[in-house]
PDB file of C-alpha atoms in Angstrom:
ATOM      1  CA  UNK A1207      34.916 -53.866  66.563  1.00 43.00           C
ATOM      2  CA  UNK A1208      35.516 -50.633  65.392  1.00 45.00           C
ATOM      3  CA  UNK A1209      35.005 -49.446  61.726  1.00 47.00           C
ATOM      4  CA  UNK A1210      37.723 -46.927  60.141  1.00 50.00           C
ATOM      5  CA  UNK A1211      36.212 -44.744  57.240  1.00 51.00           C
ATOM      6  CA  UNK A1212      38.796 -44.277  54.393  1.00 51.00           C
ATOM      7  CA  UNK A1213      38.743 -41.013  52.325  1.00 54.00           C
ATOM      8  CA  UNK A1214      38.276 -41.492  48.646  1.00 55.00           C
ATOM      9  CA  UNK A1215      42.045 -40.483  47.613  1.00 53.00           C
ATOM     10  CA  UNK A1216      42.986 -42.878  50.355  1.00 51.00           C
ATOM     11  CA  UNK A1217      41.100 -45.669  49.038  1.00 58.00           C
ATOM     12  CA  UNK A1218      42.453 -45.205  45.315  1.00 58.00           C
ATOM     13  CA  UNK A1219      45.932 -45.067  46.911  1.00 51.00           C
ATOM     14  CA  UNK A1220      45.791 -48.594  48.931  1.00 54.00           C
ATOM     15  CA  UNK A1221      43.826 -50.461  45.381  1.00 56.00           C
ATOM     16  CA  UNK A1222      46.515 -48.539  43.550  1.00 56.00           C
ATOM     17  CA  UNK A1223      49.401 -49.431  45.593  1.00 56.00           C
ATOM     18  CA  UNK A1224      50.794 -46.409  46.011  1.00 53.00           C
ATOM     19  CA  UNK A1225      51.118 -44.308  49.098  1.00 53.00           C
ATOM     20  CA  UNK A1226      49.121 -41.277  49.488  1.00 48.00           C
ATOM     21  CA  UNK A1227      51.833 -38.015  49.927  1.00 50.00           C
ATOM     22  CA  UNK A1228      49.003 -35.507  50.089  1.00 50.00           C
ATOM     23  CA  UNK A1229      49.711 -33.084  53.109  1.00 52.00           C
ATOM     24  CA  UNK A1230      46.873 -33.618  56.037  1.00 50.00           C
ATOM     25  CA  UNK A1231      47.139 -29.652  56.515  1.00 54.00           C
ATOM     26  CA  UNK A1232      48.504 -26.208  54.198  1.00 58.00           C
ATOM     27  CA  UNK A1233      52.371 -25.904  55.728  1.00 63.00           C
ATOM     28  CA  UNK A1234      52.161 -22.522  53.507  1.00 62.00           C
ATOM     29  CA  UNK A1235      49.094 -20.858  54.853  1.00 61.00           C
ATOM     30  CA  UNK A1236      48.446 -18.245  57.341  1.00 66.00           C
ATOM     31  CA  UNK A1237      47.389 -21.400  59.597  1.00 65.00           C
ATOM     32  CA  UNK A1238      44.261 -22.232  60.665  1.00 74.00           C
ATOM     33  CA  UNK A1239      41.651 -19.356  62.113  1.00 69.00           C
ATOM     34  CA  UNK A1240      41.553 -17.876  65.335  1.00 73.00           C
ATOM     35  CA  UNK A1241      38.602 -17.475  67.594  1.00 73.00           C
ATOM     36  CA  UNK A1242      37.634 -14.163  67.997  1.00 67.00           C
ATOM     37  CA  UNK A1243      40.964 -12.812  66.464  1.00 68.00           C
ATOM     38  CA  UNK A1244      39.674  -9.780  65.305  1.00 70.00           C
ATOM     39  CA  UNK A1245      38.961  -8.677  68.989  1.00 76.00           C
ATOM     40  CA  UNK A1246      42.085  -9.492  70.119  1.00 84.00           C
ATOM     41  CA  UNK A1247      43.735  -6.189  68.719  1.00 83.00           C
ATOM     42  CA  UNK A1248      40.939  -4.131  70.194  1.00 83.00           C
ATOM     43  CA  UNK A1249      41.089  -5.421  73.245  1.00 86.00           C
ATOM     44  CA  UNK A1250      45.269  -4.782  73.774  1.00 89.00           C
ATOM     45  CA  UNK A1251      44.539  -1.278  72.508  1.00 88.00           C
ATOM     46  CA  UNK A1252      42.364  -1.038  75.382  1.00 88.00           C
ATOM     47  CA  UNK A1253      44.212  -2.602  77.560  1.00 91.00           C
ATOM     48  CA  UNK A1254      47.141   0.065  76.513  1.00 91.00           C
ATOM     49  CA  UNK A1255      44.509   2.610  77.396  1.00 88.00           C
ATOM     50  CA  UNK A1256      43.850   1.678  81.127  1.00 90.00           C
ATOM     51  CA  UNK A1257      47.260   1.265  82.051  1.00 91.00           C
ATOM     52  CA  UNK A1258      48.250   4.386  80.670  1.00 89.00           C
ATOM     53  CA  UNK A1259      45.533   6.188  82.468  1.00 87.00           C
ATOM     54  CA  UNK A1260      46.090   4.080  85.740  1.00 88.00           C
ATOM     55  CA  UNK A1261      49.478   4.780  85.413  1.00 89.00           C
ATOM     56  CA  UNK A1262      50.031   8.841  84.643  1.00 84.00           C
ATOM     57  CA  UNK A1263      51.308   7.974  81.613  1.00 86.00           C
ATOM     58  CA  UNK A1264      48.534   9.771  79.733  1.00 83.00           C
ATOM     59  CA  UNK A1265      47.121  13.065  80.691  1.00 83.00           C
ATOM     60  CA  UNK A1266      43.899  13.380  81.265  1.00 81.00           C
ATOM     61  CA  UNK A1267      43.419  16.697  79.612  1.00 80.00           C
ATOM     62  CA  UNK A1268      44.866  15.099  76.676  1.00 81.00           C
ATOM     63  CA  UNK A1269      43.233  11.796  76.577  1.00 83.00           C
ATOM     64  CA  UNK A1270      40.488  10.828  79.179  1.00 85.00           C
ATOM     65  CA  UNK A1271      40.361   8.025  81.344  1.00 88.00           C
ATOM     66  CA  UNK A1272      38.013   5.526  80.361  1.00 89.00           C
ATOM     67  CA  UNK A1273      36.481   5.125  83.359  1.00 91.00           C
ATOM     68  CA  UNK A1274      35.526   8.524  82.863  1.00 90.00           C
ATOM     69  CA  UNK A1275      34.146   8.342  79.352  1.00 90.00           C
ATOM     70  CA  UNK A1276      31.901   5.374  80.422  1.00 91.00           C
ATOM     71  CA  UNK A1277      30.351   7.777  82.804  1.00 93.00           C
ATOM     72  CA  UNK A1278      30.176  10.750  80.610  1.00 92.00           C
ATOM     73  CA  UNK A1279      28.446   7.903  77.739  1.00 92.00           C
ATOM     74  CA  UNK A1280      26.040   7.205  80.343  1.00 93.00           C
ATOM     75  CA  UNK A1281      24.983  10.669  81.529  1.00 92.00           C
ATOM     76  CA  UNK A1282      24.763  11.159  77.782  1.00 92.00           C
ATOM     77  CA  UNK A1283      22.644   7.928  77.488  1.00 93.00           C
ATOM     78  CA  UNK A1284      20.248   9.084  80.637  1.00 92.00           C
ATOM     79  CA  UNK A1285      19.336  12.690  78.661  1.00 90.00           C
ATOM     80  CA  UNK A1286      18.644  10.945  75.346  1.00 89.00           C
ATOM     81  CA  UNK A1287      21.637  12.924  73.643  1.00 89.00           C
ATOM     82  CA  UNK A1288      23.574  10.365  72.576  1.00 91.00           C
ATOM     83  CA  UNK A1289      20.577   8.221  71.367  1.00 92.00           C
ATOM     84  CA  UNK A1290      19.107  11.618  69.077  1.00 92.00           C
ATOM     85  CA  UNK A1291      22.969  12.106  67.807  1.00 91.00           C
ATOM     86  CA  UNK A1292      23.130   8.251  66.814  1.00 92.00           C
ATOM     87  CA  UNK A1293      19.654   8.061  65.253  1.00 92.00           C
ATOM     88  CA  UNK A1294      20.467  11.295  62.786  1.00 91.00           C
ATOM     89  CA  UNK A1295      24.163  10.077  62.309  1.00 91.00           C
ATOM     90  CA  UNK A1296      22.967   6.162  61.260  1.00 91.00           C
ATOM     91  CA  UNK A1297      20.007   7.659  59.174  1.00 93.00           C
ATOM     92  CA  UNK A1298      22.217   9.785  56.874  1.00 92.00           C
ATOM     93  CA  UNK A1299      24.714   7.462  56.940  1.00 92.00           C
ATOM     94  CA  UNK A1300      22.596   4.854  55.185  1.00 93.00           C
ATOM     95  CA  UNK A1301      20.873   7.181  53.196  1.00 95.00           C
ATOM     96  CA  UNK A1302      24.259   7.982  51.507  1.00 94.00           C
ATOM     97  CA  UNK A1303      25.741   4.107  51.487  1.00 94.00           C
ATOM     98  CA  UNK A1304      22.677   3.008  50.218  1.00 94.00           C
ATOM     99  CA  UNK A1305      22.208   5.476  47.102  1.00 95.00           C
ATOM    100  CA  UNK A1306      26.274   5.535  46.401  1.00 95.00           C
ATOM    101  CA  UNK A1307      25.892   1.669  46.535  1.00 95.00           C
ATOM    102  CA  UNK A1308      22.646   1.604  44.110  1.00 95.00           C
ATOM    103  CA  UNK A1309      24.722   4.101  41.733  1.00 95.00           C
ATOM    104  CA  UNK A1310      27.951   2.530  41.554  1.00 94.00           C
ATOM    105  CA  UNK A1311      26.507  -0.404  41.266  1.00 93.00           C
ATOM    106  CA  UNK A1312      24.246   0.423  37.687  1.00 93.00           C
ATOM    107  CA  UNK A1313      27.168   2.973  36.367  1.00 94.00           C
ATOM    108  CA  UNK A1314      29.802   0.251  36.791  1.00 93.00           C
ATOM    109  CA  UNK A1315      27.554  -3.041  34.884  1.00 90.00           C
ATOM    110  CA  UNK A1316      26.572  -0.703  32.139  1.00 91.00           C
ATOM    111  CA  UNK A1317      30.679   0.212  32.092  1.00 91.00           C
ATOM    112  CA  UNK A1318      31.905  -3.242  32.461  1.00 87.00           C
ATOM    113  CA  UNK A1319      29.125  -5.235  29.760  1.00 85.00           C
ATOM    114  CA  UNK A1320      29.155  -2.710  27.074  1.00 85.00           C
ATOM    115  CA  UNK A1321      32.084  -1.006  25.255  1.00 87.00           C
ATOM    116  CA  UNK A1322      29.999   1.638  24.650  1.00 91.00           C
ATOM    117  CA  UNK A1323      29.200   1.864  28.307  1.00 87.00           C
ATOM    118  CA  UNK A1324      32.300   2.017  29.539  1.00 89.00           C
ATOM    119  CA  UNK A1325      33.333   4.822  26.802  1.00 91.00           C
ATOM    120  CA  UNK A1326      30.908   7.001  27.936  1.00 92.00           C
ATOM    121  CA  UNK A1327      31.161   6.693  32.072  1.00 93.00           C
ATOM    122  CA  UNK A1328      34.891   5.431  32.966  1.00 90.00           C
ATOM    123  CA  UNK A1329      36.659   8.561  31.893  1.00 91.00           C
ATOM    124  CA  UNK A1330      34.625  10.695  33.772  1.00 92.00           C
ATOM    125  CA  UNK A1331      34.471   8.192  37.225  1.00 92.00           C
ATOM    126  CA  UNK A1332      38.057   7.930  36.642  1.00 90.00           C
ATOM    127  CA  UNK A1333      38.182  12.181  36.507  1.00 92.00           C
ATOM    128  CA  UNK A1334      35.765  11.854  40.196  1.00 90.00           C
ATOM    129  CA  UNK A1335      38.068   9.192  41.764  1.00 89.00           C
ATOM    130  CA  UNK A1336      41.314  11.984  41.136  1.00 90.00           C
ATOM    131  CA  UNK A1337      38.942  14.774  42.740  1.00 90.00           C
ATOM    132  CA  UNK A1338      38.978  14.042  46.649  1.00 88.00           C
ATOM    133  CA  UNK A1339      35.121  14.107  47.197  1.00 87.00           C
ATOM    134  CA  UNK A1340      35.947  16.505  50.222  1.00 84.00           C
ATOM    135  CA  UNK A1341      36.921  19.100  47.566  1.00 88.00           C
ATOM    136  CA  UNK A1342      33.383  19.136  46.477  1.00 90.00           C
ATOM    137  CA  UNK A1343      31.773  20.282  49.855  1.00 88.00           C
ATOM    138  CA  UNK A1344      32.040  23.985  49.148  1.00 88.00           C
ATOM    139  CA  UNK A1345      30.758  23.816  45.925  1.00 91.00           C
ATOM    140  CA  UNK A1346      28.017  21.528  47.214  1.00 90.00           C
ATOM    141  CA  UNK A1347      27.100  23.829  49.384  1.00 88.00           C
ATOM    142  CA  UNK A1348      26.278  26.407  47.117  1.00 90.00           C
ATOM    143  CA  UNK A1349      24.270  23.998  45.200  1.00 91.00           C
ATOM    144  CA  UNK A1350      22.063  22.165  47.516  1.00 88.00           C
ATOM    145  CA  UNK A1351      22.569  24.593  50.646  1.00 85.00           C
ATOM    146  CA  UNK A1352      23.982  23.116  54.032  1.00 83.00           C
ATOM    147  CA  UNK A1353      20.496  20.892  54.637  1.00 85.00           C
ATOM    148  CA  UNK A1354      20.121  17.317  54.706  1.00 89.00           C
ATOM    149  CA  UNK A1355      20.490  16.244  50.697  1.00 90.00           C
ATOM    150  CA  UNK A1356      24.338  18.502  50.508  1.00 91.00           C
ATOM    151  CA  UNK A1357      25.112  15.775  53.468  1.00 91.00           C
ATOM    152  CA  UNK A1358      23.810  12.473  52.072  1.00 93.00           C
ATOM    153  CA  UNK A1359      24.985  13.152  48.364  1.00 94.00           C
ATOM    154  CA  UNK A1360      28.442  14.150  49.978  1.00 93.00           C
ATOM    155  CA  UNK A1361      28.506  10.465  51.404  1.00 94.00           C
ATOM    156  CA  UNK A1362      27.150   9.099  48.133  1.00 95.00           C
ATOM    157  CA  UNK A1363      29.715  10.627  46.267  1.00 94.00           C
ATOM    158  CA  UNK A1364      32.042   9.333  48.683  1.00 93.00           C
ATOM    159  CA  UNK A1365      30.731   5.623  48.425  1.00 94.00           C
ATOM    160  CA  UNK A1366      29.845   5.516  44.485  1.00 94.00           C
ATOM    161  CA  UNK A1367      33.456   5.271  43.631  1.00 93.00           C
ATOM    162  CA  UNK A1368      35.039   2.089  45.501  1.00 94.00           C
ATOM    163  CA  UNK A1369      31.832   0.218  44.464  1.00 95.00           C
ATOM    164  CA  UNK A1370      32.458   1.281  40.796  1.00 95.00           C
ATOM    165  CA  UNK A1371      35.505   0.675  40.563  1.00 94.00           C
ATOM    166  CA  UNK A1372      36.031  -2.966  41.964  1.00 93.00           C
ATOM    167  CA  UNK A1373      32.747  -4.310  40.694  1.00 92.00           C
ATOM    168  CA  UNK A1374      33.877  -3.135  37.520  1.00 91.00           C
ATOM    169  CA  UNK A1375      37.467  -4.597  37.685  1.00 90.00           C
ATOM    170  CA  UNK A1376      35.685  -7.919  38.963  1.00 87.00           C
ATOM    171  CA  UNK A1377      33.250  -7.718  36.086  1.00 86.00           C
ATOM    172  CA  UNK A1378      36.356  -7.538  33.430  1.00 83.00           C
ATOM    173  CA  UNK A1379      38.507  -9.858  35.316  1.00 82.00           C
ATOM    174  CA  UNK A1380      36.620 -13.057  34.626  1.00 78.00           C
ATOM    175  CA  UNK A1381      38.232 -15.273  32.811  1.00 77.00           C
ATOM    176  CA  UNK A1382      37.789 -15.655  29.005  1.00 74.00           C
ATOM    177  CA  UNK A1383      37.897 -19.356  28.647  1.00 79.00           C
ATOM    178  CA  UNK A1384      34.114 -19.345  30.448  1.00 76.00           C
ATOM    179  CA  UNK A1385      33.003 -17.343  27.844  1.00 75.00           C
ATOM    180  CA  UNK A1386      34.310 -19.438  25.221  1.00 80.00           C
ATOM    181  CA  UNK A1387      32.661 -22.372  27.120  1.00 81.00           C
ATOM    182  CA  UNK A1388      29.551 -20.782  27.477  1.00 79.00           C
ATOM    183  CA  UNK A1389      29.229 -19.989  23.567  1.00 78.00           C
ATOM    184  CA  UNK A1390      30.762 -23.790  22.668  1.00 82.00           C
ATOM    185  CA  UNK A1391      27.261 -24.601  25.179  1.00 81.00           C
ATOM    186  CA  UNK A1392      24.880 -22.093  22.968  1.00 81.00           C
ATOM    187  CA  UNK A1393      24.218 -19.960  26.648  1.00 80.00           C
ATOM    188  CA  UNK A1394      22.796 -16.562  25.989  1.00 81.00           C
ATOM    189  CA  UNK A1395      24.067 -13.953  26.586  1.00 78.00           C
ATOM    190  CA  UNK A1396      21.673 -12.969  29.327  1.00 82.00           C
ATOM    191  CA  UNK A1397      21.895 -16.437  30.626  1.00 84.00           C
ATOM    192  CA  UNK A1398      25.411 -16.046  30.652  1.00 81.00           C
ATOM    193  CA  UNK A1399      25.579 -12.566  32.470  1.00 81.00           C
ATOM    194  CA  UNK A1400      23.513 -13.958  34.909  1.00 82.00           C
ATOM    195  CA  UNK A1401      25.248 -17.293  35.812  1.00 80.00           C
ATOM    196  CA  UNK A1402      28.438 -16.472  35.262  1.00 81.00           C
ATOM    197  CA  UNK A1403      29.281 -12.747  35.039  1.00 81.00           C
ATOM    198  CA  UNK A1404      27.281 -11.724  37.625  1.00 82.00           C
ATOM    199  CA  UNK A1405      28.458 -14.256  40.533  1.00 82.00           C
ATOM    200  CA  UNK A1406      32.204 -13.657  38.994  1.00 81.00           C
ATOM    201  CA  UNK A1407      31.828  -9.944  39.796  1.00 85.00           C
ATOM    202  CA  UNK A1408      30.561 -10.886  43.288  1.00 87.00           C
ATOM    203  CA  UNK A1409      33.986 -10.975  45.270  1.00 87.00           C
ATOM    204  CA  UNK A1410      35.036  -6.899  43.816  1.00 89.00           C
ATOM    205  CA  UNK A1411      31.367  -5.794  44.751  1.00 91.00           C
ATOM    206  CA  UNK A1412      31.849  -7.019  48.174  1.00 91.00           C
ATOM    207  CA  UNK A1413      35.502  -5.708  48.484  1.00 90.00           C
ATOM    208  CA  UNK A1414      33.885  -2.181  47.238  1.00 92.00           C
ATOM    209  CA  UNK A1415      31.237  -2.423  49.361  1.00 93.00           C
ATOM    210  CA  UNK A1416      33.811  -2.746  52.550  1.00 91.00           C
ATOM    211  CA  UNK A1417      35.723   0.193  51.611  1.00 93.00           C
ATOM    212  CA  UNK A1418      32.244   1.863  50.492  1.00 93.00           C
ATOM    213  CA  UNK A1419      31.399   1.284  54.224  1.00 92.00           C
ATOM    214  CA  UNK A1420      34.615   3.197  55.363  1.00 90.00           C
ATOM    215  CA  UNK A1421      34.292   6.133  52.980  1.00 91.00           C
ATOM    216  CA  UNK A1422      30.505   6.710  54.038  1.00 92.00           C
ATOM    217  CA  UNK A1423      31.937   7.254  57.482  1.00 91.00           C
ATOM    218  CA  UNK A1424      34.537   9.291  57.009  1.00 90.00           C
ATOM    219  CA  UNK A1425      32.496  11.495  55.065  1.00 92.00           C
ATOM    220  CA  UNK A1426      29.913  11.472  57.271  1.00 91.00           C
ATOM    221  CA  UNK A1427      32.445  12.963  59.894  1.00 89.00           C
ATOM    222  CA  UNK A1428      33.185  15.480  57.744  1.00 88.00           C
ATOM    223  CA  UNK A1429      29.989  16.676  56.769  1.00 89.00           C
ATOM    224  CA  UNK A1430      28.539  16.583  60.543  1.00 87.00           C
ATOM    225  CA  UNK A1431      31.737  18.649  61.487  1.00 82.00           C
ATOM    226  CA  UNK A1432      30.949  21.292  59.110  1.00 77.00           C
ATOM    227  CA  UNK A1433      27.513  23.325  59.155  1.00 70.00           C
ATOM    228  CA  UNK A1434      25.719  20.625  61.227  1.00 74.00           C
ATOM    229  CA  UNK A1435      23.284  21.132  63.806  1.00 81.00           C
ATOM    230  CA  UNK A1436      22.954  17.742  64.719  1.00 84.00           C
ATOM    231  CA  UNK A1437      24.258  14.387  65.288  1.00 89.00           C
ATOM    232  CA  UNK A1438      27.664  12.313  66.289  1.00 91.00           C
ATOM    233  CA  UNK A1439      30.148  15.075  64.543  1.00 89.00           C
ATOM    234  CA  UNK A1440      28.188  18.035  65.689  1.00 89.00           C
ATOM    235  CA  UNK A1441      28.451  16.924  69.091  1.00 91.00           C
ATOM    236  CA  UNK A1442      32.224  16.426  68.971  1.00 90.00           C
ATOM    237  CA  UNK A1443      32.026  19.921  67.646  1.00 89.00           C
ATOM    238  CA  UNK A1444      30.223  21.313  70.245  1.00 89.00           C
ATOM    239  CA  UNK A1445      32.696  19.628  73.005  1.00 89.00           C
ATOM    240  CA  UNK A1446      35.658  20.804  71.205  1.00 86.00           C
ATOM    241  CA  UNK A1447      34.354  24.353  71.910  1.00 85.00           C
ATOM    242  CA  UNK A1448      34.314  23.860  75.538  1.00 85.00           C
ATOM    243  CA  UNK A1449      37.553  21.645  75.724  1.00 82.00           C
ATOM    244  CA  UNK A1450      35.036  18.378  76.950  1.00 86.00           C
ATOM    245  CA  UNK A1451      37.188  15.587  75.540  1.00 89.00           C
ATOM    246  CA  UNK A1452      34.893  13.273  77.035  1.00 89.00           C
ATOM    247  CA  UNK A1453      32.707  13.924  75.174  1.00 91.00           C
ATOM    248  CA  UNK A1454      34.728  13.672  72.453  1.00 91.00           C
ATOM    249  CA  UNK A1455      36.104  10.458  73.085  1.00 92.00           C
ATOM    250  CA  UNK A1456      32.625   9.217  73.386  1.00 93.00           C
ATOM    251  CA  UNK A1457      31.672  10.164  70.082  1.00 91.00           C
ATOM    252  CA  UNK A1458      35.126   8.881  68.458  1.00 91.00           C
ATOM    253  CA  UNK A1459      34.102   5.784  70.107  1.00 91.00           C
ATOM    254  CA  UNK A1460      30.774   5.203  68.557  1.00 92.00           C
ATOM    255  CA  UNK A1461      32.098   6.399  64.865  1.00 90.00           C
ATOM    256  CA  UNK A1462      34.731   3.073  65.457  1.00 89.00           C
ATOM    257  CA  UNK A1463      31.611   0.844  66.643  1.00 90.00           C
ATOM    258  CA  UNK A1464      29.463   1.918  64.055  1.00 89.00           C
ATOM    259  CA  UNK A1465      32.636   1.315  61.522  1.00 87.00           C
ATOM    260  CA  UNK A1466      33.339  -2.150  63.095  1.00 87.00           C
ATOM    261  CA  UNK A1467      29.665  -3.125  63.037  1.00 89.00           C
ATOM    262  CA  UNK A1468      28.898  -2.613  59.172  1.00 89.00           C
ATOM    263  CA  UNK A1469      32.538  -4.197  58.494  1.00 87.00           C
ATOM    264  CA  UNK A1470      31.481  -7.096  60.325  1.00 87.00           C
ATOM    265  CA  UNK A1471      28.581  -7.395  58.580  1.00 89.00           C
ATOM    266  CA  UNK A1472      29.859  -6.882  55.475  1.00 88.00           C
ATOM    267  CA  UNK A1473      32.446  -9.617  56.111  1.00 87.00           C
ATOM    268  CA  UNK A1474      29.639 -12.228  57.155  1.00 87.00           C
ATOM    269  CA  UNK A1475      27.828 -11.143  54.224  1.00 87.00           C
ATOM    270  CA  UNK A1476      31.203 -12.291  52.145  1.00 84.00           C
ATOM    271  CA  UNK A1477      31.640 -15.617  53.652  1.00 83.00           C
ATOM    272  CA  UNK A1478      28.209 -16.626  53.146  1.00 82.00           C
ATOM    273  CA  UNK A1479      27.857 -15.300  49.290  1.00 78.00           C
ATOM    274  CA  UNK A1480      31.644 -16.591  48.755  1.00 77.00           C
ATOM    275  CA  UNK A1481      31.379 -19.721  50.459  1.00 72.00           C
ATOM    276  CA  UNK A1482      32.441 -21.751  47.244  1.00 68.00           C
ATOM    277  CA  UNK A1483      35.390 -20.202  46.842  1.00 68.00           C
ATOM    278  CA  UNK A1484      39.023 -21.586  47.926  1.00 67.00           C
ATOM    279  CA  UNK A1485      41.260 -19.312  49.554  1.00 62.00           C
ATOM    280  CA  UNK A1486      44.151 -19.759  51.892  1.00 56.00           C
ATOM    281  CA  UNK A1487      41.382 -17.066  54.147  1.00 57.00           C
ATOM    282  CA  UNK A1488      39.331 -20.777  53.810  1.00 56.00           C
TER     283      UNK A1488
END
């Protein structure tokens, strides 16, 4: 004979005598999440790609074929280019994330815990975040020179700001009735920073960190582009000079795997810290 487990509301609704309306599933959500949706996009996109280049529709002087560009990345591959390129690109990439991350991350809890914090450092973050940090290259250059440190403060500038800005939002966002809870309890105040302000501010960090991971990249284009002697951009530079858009495409294509890697790990690194929250995401 077969056993059926009730669910606790279910149970108080059958002793209660009343019938349990609650909705089995969100009619309002986004629905429930698909398997490997994020690939789903990339994939049509390439898809798009082949036929067009099957097809005639694209040019190949315009855009290769990717047939071709798998070849080209693996005579590249053979000759250890692409490997050097990738190994100088990833190092000053997280050379850059990583001290923009450590920066924005002290500037903005000093800001967003102390008045007199934030007095003294929002105004001028707020003056950085109207100053593009590309504007700064040329007078970075005649600071530091065009050697490694002009590139990997470039991308630290370039990552200091989202992480300020949304830690510190999430930081003065939390609502005041925990505080008043926490001081009806007799918490301290580094007891409550630490149990409550802290893990509040969690969700902005992580939403600056993913846009931290974006702006690392794009600056590391930049700076690779301009006075570089090696890695991912200065190769793109070098085909541009001799009209190889193989090669370019190759390099475009590891900048997007290298920006869809850290977002994806950024994102599992959300769901696990953030796996108490409720969303509709959820």
């Amino acid at each position: 004979m077969a056993v059926t487990t009730l669910t606790a509301p279910a149970r108080r609704a059958i002793s209660s005598g009343t019938e349990d309306v609650r909705p089995t599933r969100r009619r309002l959500g986004p629905g429930k999440p698909i398997r490997f949706g994020g690939l789903i996009g990339i994939a049509a996109l390439l898809a798009a790609w082949v036929v067009g280049s099957a097809t005639g529709l694209l040019d190949p002087r315009t855009l290769t074929e990717p047939w071709t560009v798998v070849a080209t990345a693996e005579t590249l591959i053979e000759n250890g280019r692409l490997q050097e390129s990738l190994v100088t690109s990833g190092i000053r990439a997280a050379l850059g994330l990583g001290l923009g991350v450590a920066v924005g991350l002290v500037l903005a809890l000093v800001s967003g815990l102390s008045r007199v914090g934030e007095t003294l450092i929002d105004g001028p973050i707020q003056v950085k975040r109207s100053i593009p940090t590309l504007a700064l290259i040329p007078l970075l250059i005649l600071w530091l020179g065009i050697g490694e440190p002009m590139k990997v403060i470039t991308i630290a500038l370039a990552v200091f700001v989202p992480i300020y800005i949304h830690t510190h939002n999430g930081l003065r966002t939390i609502e005041g009735r925990y505080a008043e809870l926490a001081e009806t309890l007799g918490v301290s105040r580094t007891e409550f920073i630490r149990h409550v302000v802290l893990p509040g501010a969690m969700p902005g960090f992580l939403l600056g960190l993913r846009f931290a991971v974006t702006s690392s990249l794009l600056a590391l284009v930049v700076v690779e582009v301009i006075n570089a002697t090696s890695g991912i951009g200065h190769m793109i530079t070098l085909a541009s000079s001799y009209g190889q858009t193989d090669i370019i495409v190759v390099g475009l294509v590891v900048y997007a795997l290298l920006g869809v890697s850290a977002d994806a790990v950024v994102r599992l690194i959300e769901r696990k810290a953030l796996s108490w929250r409720r969303t509709l995401a959820s």
